XYZ file of C-alpha atoms in Angstrom:
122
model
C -25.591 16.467 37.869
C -21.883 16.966 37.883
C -21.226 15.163 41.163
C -22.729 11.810 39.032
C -20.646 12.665 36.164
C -17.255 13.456 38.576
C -18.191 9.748 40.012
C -18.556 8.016 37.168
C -15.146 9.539 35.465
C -13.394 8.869 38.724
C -15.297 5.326 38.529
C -13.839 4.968 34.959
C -10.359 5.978 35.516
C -9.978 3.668 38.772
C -11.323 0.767 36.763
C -8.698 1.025 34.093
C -6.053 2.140 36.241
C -6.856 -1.342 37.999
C -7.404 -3.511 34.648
C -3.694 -1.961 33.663
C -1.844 -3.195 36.747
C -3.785 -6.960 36.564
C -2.533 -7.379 32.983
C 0.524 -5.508 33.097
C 2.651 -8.789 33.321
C 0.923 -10.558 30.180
C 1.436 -7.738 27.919
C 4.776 -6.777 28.838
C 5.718 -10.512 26.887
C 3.626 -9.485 23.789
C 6.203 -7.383 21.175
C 5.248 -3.727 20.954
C 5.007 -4.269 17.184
C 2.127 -6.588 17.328
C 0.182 -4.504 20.269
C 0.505 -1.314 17.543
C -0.815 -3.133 15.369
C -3.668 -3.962 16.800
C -4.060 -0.699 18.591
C -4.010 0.844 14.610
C -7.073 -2.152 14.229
C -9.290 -0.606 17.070
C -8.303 2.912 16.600
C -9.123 2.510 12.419
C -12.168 0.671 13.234
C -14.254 2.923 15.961
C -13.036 6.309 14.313
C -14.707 4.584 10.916
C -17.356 3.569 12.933
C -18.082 6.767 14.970
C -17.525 9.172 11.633
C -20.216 7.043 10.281
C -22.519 7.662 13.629
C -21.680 11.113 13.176
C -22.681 11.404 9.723
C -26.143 9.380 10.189
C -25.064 6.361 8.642
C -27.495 3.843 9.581
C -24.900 0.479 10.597
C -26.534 -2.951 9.436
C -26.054 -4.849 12.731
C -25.974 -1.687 14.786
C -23.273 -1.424 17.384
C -22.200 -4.722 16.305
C -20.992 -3.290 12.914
C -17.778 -2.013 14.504
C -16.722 -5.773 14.728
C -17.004 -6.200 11.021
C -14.845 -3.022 10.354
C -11.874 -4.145 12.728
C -12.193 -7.493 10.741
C -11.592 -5.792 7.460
C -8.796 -3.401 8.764
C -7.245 -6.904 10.735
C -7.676 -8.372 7.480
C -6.338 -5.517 5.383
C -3.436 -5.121 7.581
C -2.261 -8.689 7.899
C -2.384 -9.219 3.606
C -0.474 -5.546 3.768
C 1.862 -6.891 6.205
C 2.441 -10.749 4.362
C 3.006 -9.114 1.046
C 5.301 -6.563 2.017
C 7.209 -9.185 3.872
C 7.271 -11.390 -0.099
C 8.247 -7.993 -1.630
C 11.335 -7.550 1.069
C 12.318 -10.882 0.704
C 11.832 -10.642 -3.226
C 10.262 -13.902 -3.308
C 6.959 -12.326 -4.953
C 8.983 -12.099 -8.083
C 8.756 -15.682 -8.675
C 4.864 -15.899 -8.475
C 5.270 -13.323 -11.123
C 3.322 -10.840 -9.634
C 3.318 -7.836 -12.282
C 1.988 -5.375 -9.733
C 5.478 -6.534 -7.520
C 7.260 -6.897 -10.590
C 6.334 -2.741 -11.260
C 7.140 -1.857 -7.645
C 10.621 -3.471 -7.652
C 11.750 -1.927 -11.162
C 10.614 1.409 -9.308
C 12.762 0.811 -6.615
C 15.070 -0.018 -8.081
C 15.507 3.261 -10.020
C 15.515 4.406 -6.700
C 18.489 3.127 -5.298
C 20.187 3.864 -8.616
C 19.466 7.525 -8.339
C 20.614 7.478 -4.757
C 24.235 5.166 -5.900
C 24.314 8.047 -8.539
C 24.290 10.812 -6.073
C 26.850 9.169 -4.094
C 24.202 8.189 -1.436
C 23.867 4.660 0.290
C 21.939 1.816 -2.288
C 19.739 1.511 1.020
């Protein structure tokens, strides 16, 4: 019994050590930033999907059902990511956006109170 199980580990590691030096190259050119990010997309997805299994939830689609939750957190952190990038850029106050609109007065009292304790406005 554990010689099968010391086989198959030793199986497992020499098949990713292998996968990891054929596609080494490729994703050296992809930007860490994006390969986070979709680490944080897997990582979200099969802990939801395995605290569910652990829990007895009962998955419509079985297995399959960890595809749909990396497609909601992909989706979730892409509209995250696009309207943070309309809130740095401050274009989001001229869809007038009153959610935006309250975050920007906020921070804005934020960099006042730092200017007012002699910090930096950023």
């Amino acid at each position: 019994m554990f010689a099968s199980a010391a086989a198959g580990a030793i199986a497992a590691c020499s098949a990713v050590l292998l996968l990891g030096l054929a596609i080494h190259r490729p994703l050296a050119r992809v930007p860490e930033n994006v390969l986070k990010f979709v680490v944080g997309v897997l990582l979200s997805a099969f802990g939801v999907f395995w605290t569910g299994e652990a829990l007895g939830v009962a998955w419509p689609g079985a297995d399959l059902a960890v595809i749909a939750l990396a497609r909601v957190f992909l989706g979730a952190g892409c509209v995250t990511v696009v309207l943070k990038m309309l809130f740095l850029a401050g274009t989001v106050l001229a869809l007038g956006c009153p959610v935006v609109l309250v975050l920007n007065t906020l921070r804005a009292a934020r960099v006042r109170r730092q200017v007012d304790k002699g910090g930096d406005p950023i």
